[in-house]
PDB file of C-alpha atoms and ligand atoms in Angstrom:
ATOM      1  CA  UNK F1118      96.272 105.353  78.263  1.00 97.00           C
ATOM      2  CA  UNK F1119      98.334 102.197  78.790  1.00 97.00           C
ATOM      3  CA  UNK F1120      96.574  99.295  80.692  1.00 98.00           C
ATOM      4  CA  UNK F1121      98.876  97.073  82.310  1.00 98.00           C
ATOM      5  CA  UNK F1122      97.452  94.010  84.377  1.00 98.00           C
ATOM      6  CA  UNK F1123     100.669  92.390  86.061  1.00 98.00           C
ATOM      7  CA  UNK F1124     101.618  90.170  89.502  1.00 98.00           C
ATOM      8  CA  UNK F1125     103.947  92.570  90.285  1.00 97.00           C
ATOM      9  CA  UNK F1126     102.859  96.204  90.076  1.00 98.00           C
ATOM     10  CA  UNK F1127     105.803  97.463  91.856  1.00 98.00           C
ATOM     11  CA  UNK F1128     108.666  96.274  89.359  1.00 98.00           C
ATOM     12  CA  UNK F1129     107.106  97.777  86.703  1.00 98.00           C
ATOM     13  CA  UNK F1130     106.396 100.913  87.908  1.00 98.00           C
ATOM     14  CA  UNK F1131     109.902 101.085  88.732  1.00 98.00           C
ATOM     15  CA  UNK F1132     111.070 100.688  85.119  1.00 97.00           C
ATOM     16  CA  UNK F1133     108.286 103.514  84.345  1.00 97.00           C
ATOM     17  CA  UNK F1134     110.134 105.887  86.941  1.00 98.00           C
ATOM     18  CA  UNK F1135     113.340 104.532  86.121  1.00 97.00           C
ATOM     19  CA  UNK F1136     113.108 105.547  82.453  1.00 96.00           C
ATOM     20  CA  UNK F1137     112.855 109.497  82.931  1.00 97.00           C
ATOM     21  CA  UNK F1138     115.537 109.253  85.491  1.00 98.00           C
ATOM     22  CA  UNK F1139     118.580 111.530  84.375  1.00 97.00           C
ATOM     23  CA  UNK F1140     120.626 114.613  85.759  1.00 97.00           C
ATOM     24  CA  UNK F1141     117.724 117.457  85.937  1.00 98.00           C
ATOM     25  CA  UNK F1142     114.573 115.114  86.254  1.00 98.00           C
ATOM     26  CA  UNK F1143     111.870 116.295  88.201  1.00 98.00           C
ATOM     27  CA  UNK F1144     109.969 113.310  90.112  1.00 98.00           C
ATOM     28  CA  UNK F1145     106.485 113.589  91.126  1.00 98.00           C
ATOM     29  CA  UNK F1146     105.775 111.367  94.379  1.00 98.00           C
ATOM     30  CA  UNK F1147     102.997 110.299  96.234  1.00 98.00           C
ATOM     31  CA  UNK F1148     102.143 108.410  99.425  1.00 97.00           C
ATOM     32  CA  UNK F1149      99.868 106.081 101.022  1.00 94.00           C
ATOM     33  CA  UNK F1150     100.872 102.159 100.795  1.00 96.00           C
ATOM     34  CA  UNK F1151     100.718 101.484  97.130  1.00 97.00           C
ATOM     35  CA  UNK F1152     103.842 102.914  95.881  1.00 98.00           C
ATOM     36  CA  UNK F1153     105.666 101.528  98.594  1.00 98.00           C
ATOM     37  CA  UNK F1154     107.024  98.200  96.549  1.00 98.00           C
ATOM     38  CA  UNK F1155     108.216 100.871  93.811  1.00 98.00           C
ATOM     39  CA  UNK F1156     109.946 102.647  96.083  1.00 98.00           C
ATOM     40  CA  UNK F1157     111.674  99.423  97.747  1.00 98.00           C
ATOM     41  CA  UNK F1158     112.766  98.564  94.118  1.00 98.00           C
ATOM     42  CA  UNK F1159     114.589 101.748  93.347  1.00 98.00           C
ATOM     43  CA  UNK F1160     116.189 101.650  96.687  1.00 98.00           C
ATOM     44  CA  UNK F1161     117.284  98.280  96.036  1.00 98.00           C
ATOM     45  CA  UNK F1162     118.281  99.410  92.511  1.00 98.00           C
ATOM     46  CA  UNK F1163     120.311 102.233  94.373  1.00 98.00           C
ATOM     47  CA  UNK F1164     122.003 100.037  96.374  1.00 98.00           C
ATOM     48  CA  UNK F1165     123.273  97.558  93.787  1.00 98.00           C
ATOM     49  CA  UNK F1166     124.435 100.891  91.947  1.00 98.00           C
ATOM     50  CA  UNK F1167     121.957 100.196  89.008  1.00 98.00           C
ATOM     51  CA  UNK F1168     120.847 103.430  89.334  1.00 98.00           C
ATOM     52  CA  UNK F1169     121.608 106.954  90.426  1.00 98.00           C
ATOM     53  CA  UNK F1170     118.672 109.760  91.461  1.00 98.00           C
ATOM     54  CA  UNK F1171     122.035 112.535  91.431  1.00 98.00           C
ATOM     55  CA  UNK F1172     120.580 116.026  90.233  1.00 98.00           C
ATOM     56  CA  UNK F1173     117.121 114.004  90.445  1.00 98.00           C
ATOM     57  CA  UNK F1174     114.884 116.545  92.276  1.00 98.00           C
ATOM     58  CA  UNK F1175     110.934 115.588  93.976  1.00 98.00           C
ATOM     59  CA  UNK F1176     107.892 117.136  94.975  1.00 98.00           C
ATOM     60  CA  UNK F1177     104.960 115.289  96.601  1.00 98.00           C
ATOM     61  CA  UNK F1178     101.264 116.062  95.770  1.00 98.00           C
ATOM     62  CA  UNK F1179      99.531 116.613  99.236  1.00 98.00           C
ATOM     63  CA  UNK F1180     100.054 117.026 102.839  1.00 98.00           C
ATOM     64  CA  UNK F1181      98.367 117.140 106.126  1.00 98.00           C
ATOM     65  CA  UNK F1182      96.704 120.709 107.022  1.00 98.00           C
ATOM     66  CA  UNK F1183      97.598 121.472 110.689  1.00 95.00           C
ATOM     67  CA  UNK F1184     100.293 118.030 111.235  1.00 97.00           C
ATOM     68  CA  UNK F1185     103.592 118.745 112.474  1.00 96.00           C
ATOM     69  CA  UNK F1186     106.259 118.286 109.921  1.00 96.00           C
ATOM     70  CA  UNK F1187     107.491 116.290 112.774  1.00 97.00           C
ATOM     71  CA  UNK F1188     104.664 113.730 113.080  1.00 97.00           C
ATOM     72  CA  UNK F1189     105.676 110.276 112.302  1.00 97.00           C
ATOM     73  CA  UNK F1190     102.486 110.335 110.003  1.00 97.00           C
ATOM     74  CA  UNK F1191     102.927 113.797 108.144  1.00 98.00           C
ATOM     75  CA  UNK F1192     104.168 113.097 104.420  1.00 98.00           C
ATOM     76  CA  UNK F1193     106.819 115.221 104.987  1.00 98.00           C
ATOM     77  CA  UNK F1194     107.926 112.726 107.565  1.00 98.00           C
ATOM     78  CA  UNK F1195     106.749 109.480 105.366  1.00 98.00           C
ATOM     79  CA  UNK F1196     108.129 110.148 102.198  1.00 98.00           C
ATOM     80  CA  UNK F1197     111.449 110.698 104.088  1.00 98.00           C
ATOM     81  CA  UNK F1198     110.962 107.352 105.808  1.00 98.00           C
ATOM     82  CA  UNK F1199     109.645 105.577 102.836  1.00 98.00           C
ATOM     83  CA  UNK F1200     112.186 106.699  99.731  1.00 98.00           C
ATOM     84  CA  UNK F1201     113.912 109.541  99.552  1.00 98.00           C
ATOM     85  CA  UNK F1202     116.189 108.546 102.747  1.00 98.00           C
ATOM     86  CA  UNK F1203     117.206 105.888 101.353  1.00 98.00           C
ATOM     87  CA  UNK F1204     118.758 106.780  97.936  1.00 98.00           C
ATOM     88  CA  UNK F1205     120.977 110.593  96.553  1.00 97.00           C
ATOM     89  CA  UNK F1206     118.029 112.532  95.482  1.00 97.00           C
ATOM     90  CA  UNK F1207     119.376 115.837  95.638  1.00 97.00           C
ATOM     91  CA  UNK F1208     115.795 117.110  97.436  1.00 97.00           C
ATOM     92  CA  UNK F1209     111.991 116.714  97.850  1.00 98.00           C
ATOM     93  CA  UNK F1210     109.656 119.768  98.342  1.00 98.00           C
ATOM     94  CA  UNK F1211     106.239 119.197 100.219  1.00 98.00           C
ATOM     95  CA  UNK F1212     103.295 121.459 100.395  1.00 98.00           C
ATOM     96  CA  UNK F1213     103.545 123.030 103.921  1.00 98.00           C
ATOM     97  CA  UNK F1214     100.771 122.048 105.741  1.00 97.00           C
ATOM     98  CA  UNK F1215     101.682 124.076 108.657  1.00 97.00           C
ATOM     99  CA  UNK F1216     101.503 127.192 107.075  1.00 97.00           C
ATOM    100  CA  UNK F1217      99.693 130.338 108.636  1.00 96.00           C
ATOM    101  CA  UNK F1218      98.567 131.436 105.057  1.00 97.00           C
ATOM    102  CA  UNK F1219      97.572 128.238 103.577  1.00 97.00           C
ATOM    103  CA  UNK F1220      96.495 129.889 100.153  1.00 97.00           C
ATOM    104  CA  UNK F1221      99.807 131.258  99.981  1.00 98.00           C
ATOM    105  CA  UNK F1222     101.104 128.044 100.699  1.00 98.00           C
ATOM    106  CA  UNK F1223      99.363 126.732  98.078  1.00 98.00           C
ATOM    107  CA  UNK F1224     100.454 129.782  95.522  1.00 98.00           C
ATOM    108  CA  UNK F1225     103.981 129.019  96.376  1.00 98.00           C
ATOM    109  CA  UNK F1226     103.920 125.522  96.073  1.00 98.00           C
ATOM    110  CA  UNK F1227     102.477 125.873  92.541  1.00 98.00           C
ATOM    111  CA  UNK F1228     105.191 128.365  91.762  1.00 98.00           C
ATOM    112  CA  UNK F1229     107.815 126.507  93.010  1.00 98.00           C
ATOM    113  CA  UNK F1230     106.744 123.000  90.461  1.00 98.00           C
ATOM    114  CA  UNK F1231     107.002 125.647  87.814  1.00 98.00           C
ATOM    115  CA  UNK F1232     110.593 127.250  88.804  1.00 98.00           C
ATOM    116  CA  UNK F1233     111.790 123.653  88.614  1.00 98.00           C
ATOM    117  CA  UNK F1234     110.948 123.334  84.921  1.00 98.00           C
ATOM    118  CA  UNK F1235     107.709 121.043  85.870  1.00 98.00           C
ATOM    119  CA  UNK F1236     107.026 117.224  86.825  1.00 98.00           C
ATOM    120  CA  UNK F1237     108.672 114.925  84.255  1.00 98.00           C
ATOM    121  CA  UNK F1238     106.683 112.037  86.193  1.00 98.00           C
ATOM    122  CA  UNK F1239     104.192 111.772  88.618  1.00 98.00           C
ATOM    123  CA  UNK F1240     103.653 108.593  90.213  1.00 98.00           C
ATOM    124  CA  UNK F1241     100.284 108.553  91.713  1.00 98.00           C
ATOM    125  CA  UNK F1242      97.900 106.243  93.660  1.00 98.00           C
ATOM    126  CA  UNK F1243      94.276 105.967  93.973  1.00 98.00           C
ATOM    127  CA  UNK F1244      91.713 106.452  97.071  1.00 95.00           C
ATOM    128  CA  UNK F1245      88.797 103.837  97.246  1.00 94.00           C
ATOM    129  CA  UNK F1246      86.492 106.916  96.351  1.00 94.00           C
ATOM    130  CA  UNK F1247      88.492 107.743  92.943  1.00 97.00           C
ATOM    131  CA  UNK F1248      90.626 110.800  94.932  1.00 97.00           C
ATOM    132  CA  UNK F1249      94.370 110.997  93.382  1.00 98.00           C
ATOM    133  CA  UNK F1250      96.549 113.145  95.782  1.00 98.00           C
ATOM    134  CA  UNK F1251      94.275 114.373  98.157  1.00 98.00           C
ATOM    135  CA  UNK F1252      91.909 115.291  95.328  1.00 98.00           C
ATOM    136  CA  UNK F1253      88.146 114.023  96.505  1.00 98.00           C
ATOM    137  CA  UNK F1254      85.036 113.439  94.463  1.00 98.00           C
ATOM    138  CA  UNK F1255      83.602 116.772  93.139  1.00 98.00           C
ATOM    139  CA  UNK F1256      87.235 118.297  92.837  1.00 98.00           C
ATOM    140  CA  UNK F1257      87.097 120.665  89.675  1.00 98.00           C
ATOM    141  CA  UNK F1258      88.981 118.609  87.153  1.00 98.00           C
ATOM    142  CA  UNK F1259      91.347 122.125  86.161  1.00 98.00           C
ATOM    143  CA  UNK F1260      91.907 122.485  90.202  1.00 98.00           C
ATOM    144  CA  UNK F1261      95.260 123.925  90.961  1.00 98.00           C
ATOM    145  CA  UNK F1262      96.894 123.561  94.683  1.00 98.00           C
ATOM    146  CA  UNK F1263      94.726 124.518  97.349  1.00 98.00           C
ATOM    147  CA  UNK F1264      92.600 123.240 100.502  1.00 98.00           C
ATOM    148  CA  UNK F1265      90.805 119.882 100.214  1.00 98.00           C
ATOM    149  CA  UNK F1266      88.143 118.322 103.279  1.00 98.00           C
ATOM    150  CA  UNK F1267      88.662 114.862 103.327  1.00 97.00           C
ATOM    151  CA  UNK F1268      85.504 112.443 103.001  1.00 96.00           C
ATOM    152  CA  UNK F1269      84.866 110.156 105.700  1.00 96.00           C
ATOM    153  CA  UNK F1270      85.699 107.173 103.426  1.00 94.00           C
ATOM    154  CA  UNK F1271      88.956 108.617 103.523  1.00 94.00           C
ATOM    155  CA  UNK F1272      89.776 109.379 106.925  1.00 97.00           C
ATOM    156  CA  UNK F1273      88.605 105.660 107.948  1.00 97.00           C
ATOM    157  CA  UNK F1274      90.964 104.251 105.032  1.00 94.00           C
ATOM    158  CA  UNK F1275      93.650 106.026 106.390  1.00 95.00           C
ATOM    159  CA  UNK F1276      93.368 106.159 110.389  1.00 97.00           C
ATOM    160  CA  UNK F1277      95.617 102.702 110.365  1.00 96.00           C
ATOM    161  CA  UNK F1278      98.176 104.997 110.323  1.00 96.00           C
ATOM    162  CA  UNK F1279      96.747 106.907 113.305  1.00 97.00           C
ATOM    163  CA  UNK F1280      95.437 105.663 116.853  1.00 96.00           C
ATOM    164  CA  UNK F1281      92.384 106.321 115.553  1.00 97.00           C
ATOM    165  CA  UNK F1282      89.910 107.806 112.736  1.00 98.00           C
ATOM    166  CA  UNK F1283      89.577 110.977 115.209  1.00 97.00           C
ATOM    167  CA  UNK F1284      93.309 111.914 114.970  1.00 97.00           C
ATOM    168  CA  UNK F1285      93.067 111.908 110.877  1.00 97.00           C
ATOM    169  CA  UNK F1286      93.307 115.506 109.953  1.00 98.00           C
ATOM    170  CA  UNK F1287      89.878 116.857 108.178  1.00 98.00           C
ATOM    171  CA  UNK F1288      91.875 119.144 105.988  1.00 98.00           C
ATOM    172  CA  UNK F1289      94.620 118.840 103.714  1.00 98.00           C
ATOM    173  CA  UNK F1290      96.843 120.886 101.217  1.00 98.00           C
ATOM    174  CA  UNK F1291      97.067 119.039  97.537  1.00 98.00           C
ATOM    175  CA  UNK F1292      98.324 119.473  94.115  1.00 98.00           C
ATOM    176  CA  UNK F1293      95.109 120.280  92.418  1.00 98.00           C
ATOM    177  CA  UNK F1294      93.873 117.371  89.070  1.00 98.00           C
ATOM    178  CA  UNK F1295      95.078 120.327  86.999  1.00 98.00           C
ATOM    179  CA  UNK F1296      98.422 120.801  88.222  1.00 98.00           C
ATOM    180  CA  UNK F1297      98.848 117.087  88.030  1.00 98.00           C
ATOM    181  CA  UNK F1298      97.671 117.113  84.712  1.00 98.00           C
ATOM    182  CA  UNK F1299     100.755 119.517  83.710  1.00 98.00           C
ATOM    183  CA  UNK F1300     103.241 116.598  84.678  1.00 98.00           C
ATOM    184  CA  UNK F1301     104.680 115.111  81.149  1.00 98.00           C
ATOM    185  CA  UNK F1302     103.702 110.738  82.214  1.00 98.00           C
ATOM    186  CA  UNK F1303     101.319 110.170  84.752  1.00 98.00           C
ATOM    187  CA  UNK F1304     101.931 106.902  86.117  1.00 98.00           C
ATOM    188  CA  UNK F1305      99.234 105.353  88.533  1.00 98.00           C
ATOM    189  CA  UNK F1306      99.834 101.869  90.701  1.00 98.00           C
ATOM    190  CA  UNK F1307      96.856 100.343  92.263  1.00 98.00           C
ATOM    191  CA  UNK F1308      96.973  97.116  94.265  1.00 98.00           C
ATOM    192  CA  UNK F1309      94.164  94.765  95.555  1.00 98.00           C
ATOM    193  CA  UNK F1310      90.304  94.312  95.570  1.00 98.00           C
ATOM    194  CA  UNK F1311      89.609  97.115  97.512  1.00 97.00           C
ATOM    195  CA  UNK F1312      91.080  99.657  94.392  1.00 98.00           C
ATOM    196  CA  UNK F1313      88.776  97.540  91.469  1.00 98.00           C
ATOM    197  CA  UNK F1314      86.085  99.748  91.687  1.00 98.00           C
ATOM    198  CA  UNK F1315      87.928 103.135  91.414  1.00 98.00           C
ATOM    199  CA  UNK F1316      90.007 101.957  88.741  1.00 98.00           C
ATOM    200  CA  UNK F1317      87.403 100.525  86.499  1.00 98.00           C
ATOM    201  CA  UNK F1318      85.365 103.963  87.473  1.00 98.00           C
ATOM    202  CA  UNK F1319      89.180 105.734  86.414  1.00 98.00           C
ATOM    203  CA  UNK F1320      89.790 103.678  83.371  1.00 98.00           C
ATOM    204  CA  UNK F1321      86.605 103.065  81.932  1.00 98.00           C
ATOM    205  CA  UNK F1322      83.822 105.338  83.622  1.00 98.00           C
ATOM    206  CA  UNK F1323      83.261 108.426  81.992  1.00 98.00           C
ATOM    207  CA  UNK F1324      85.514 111.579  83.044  1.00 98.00           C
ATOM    208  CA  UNK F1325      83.695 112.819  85.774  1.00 98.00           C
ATOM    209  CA  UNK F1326      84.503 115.319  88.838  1.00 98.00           C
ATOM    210  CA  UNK F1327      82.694 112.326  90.780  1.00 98.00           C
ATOM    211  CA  UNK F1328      85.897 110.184  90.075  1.00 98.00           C
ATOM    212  CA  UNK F1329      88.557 112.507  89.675  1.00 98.00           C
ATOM    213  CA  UNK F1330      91.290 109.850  88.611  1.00 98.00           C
ATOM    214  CA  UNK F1331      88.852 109.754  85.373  1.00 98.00           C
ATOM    215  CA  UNK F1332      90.830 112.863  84.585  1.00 98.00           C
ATOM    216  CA  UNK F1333      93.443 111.091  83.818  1.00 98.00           C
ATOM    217  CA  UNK F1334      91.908 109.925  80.542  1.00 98.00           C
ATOM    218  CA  UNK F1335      92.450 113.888  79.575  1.00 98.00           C
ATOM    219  CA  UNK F1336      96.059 113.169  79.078  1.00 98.00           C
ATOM    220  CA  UNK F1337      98.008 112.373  76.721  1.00 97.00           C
ATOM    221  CA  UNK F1338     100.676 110.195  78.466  1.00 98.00           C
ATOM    222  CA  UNK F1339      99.151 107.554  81.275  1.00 98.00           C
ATOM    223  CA  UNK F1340     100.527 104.188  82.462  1.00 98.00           C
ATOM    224  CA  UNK F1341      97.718 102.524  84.797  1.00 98.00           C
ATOM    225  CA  UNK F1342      99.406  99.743  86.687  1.00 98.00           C
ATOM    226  CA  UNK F1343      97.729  97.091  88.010  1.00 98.00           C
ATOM    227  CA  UNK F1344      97.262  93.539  89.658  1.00 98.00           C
ATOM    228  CA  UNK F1345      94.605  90.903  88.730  1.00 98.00           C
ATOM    229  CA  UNK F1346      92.685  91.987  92.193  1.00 98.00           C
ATOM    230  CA  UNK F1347      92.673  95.733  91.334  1.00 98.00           C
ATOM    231  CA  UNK F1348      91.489  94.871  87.232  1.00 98.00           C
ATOM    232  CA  UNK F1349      88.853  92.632  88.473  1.00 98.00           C
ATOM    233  CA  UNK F1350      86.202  95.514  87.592  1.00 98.00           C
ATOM    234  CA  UNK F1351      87.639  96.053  84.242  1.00 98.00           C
ATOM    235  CA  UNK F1352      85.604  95.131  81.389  1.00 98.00           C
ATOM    236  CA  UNK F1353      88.428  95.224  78.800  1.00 98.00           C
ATOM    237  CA  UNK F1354      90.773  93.679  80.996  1.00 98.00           C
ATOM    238  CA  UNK F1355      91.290  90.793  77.976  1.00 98.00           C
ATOM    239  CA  UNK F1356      91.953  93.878  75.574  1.00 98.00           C
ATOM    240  CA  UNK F1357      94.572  95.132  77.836  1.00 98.00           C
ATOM    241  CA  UNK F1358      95.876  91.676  78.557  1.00 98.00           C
ATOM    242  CA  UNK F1359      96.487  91.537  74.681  1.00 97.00           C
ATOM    243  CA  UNK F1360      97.767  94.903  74.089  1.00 96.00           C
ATOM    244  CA  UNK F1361      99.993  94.284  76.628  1.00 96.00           C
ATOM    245  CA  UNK F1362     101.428  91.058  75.324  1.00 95.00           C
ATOM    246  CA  UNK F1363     101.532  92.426  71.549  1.00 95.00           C
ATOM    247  CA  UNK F1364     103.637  95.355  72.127  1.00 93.00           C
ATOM    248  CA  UNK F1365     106.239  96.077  69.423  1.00 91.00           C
ATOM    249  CA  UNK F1366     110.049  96.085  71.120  1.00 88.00           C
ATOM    250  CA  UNK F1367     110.731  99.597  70.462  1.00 89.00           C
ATOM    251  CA  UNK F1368     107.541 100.730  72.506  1.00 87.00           C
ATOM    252  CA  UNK F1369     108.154 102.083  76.140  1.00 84.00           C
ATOM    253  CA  UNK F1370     106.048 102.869  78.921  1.00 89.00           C
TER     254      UNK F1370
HETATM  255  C1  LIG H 161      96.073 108.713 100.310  1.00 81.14           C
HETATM  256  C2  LIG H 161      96.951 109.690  99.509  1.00 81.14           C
HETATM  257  C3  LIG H 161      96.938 109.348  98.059  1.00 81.14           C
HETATM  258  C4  LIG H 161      96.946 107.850  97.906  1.00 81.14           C
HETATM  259  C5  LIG H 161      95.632 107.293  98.364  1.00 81.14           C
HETATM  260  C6  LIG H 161      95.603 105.783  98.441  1.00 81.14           C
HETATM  261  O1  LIG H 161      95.242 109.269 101.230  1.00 81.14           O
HETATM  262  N1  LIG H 161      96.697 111.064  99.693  1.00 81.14           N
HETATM  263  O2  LIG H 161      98.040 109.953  97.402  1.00 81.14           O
HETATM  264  O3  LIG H 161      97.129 107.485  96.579  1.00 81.14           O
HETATM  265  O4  LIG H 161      95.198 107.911  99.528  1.00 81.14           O
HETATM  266  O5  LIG H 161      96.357 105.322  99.519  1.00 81.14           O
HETATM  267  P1  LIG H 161      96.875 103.823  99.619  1.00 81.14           P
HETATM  268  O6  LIG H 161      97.875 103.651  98.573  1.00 81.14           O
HETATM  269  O7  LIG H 161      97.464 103.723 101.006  1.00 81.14           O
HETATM  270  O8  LIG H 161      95.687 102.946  99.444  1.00 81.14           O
END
């Protein structure tokens, strides 16, 4: 796992995207605020003609249960908004979260990452309980796709983008820790003091269903992204700092 503590979380994540992009990539995107400054910077990269998502296809890890597609808050609607708008991805696949057979949904969705040839790169975030995707604490760390009840911590983190906590959905359909686990780089971005606990529990706790981004530190390909606020908790943040600083040229992400 590569520690990087940096001002500006977004560019670099970017560049981490940016280096699996090619004709038959398979991008793995998330929601939520934090990836929103990488997905500004390859928009802005698009637009300058730097670079080029053609034959670039996406899925996204989780999704409402019960939201319209239509709802300015579903991610079907926000990742639309958000990125993929915005720049010639040639498509992004959701989980359906209005399905009448929800397990199905879930089969399918699994089924369909697979057809594609798998995630190249997932870019992830992280809850302020440890969840990744939609993934909350006590998720089986080989989950697949399936249902997920959202904690209360959750719901209150994310009913700004609601009129209120009581119009956050309870239940949501996400890509399970395993199937994220399957992606080749895992690439997570966390941003400001309210993420320093999770990400020191992530990074340095010990790999535990209680934080399930601790899974990460099963795999064998992890960029952890950070800003100063969000390593605060992190007790080899110097180590990191070094490692970081020390890195031969012909290292990548
Ligand atoms: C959301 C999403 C996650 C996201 C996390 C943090 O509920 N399901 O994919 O990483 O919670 O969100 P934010 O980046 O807005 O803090």
């Amino acid at each position: 796992m590569e520690v990087l503590i940096v001002d500006d979380p977004g560019t670099v994540v970017a560049d981490a995207i940016a280096q699996h992009v090619q004709p038959g990539a398979v991008l793995g995107l998330a929601t939520g605020s934090s990836p929103l400054p990488v997905y500004r910077e390859l928009i802005d990269r698009h637009t300058r003609s730097e670079l080029s998502l053609a034959g670039v296809r996406a899925f996204t890890l989780d999704e409402y249960v019960g939201l319209a597609q239509s709802h300015a808050e579903s991610y079907h609607s926000v990742i639309r908004r958000e990125f993929t708008d915005h720049i010639d991805l040639d498509r992004v696949d959701g989980p359906d979260g209005e399905a009448k057979d929800i397990p199905a949904e879930a089969a399918r969705y699994e089924a369909a990452i697979v057809e594609a040839g798998g995630i190249d790169v997932q870019l992830l975030g992280i809850g302020t309980d440890g969840h990744i995707g939609f993934n909350e604490p006590g998720s089986s760390l080989m989950s697949r796709t399936r249902v997920k009840t959202l904690t209360q911590q959750t719901r209150e983190d994310n009913a700004r983008f609601f009129d209120s906590v009581d119009d956050v959905p309870h239940h949501v359909l996400t890509q399970g820790l395993g199937t994220i686990l399957d992606a080749g780089h895992l690439v997570l971005i966390a941003t400001g003091s309210s993420k320093a606990n999770a990400v020191a529990a992530a990074v340095e706790g010990p790999v535990a269903a209680f934080c399930p981004a601790s899974v990460l530190q099963l795999h064998q390909h992890v960029t952890v992204v950070v800003d100063p606020p969000a390593a605060a908790q992190l007790r080899l943040a110097a180590y990191y700092r070094f490692t970081a600083e020390n890195k031969p040229d012909w290292q990548r992400f």
